PDB file of C-alpha atoms in Angstrom:
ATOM      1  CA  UNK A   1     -10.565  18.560 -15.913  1.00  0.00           C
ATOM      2  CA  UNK A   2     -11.893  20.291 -12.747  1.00  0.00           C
ATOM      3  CA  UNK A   3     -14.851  21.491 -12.295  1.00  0.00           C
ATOM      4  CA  UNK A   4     -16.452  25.293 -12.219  1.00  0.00           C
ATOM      5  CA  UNK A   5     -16.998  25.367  -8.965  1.00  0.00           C
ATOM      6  CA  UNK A   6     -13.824  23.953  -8.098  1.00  0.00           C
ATOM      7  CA  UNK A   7     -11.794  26.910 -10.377  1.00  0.00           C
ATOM      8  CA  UNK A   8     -13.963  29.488  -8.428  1.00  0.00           C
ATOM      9  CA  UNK A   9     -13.853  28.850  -4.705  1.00  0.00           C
ATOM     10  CA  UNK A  10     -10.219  28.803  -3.048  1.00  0.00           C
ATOM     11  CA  UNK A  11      -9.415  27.868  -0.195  1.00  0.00           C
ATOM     12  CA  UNK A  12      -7.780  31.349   1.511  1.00  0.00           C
ATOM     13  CA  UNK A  13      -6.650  29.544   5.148  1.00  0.00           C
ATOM     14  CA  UNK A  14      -4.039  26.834   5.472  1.00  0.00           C
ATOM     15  CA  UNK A  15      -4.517  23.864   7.333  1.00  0.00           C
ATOM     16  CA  UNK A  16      -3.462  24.075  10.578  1.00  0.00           C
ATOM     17  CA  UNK A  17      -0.240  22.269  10.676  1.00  0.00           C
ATOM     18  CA  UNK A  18       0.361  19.932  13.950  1.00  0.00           C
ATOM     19  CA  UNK A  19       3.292  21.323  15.670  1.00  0.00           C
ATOM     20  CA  UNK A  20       6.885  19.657  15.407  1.00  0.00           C
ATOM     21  CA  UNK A  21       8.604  21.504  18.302  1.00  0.00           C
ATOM     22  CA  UNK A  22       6.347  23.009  20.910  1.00  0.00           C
ATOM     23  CA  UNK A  23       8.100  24.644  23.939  1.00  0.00           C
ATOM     24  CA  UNK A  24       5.768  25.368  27.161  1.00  0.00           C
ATOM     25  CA  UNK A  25       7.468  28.139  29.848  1.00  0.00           C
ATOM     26  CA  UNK A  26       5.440  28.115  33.592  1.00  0.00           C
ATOM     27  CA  UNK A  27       5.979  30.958  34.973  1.00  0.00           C
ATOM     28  CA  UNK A  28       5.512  34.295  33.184  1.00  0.00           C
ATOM     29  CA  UNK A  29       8.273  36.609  35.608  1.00  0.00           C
ATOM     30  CA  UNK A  30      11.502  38.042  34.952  1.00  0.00           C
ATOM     31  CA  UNK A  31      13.228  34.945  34.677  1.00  0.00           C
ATOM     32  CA  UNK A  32      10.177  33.043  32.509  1.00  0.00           C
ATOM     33  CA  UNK A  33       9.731  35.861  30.042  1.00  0.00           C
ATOM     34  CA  UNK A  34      13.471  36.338  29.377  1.00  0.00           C
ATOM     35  CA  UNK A  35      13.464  32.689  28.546  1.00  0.00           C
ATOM     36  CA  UNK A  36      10.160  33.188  26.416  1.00  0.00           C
ATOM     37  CA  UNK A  37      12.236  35.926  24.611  1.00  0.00           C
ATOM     38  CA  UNK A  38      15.201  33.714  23.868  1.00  0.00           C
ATOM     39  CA  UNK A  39      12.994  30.326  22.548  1.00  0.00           C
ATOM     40  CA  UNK A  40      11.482  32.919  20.238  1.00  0.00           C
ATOM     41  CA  UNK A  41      14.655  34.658  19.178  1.00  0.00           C
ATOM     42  CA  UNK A  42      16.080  31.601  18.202  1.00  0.00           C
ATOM     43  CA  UNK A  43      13.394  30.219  16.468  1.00  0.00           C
ATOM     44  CA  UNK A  44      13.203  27.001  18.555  1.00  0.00           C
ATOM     45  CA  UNK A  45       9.862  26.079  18.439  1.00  0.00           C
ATOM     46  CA  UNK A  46       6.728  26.409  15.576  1.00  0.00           C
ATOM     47  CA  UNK A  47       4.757  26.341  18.691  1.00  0.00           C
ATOM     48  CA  UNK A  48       5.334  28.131  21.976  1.00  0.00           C
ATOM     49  CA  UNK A  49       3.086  28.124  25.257  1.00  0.00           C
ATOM     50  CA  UNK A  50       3.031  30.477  28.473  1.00  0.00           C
ATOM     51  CA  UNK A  51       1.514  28.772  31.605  1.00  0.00           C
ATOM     52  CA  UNK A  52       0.741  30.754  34.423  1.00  0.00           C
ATOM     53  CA  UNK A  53      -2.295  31.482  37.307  1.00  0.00           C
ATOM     54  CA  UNK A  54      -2.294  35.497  37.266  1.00  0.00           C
ATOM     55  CA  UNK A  55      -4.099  37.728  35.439  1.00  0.00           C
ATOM     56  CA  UNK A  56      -0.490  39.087  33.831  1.00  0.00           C
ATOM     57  CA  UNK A  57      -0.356  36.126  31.834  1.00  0.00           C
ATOM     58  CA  UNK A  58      -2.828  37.254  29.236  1.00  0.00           C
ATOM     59  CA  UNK A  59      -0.893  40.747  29.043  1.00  0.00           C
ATOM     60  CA  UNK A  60       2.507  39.116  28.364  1.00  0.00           C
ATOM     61  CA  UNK A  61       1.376  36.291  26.139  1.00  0.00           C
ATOM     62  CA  UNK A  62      -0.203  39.585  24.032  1.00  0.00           C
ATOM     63  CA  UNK A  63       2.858  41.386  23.807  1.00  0.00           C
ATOM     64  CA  UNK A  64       4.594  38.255  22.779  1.00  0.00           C
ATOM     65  CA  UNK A  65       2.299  37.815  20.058  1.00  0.00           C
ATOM     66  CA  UNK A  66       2.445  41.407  18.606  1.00  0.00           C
ATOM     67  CA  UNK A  67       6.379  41.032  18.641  1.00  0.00           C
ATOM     68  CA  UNK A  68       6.383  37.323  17.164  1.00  0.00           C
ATOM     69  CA  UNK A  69       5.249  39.405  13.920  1.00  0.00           C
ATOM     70  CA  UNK A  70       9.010  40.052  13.009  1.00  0.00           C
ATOM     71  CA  UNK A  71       9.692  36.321  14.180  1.00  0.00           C
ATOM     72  CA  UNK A  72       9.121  32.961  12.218  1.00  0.00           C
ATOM     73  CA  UNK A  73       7.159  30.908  15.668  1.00  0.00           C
ATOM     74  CA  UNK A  74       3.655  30.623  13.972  1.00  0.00           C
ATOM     75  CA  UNK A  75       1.264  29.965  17.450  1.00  0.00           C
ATOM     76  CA  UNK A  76       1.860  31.496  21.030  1.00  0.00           C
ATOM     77  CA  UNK A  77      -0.457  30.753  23.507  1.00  0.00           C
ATOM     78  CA  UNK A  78      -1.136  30.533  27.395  1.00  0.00           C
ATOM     79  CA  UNK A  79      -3.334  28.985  29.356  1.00  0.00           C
ATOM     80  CA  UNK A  80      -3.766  28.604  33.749  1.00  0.00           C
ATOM     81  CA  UNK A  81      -3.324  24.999  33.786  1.00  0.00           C
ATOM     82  CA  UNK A  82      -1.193  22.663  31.786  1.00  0.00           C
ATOM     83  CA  UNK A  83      -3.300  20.758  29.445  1.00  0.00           C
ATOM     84  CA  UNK A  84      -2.245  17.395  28.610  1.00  0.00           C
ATOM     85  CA  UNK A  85      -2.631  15.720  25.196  1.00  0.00           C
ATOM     86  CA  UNK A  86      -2.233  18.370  22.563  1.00  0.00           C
TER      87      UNK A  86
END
């Protein structure tokens, strides 16, 4: 039988699932964003990353984000430099 405590406090967030199929794009210009744009289109990836060294890199990986709303990729992100290991 559980406990009080445990029938009152839920958990609201879901553990963050490791990522089966991540896809990284360098390069966030014409050709890099159309690719972007396709990976997420057809649902390739649960994770999808945007490398880059300009400041446009935060603006783009943004407006991916607000459109991946109406897509099923769970986590875009970008970064400068391509970190190893995760």
């Amino acid at each position: 039988m559980a406990c009080l405590k445990d029938q009152l406090i839920v958990n609201l967030l879901k553990e963050e699932q490791v990522p089966q199929n991540k896809i990284t794009v360098v390069g966030v210009g014409a050709v890099g964003m159309a690719c972007a744009i396709s990976i997420l289109m057809k649902d390739l990836a649960d994770e999808f990353a945007l490398i880059f060294m300009e400041d446009k890199l935060k603006g783009e990986m943004m407006d991916l984000q607000h459109g991946s709303l109406f897509l099923r990729t769970p986590k875009i992100v970008s970064a400068k430099t391509i970190i190893f290991g995760h």
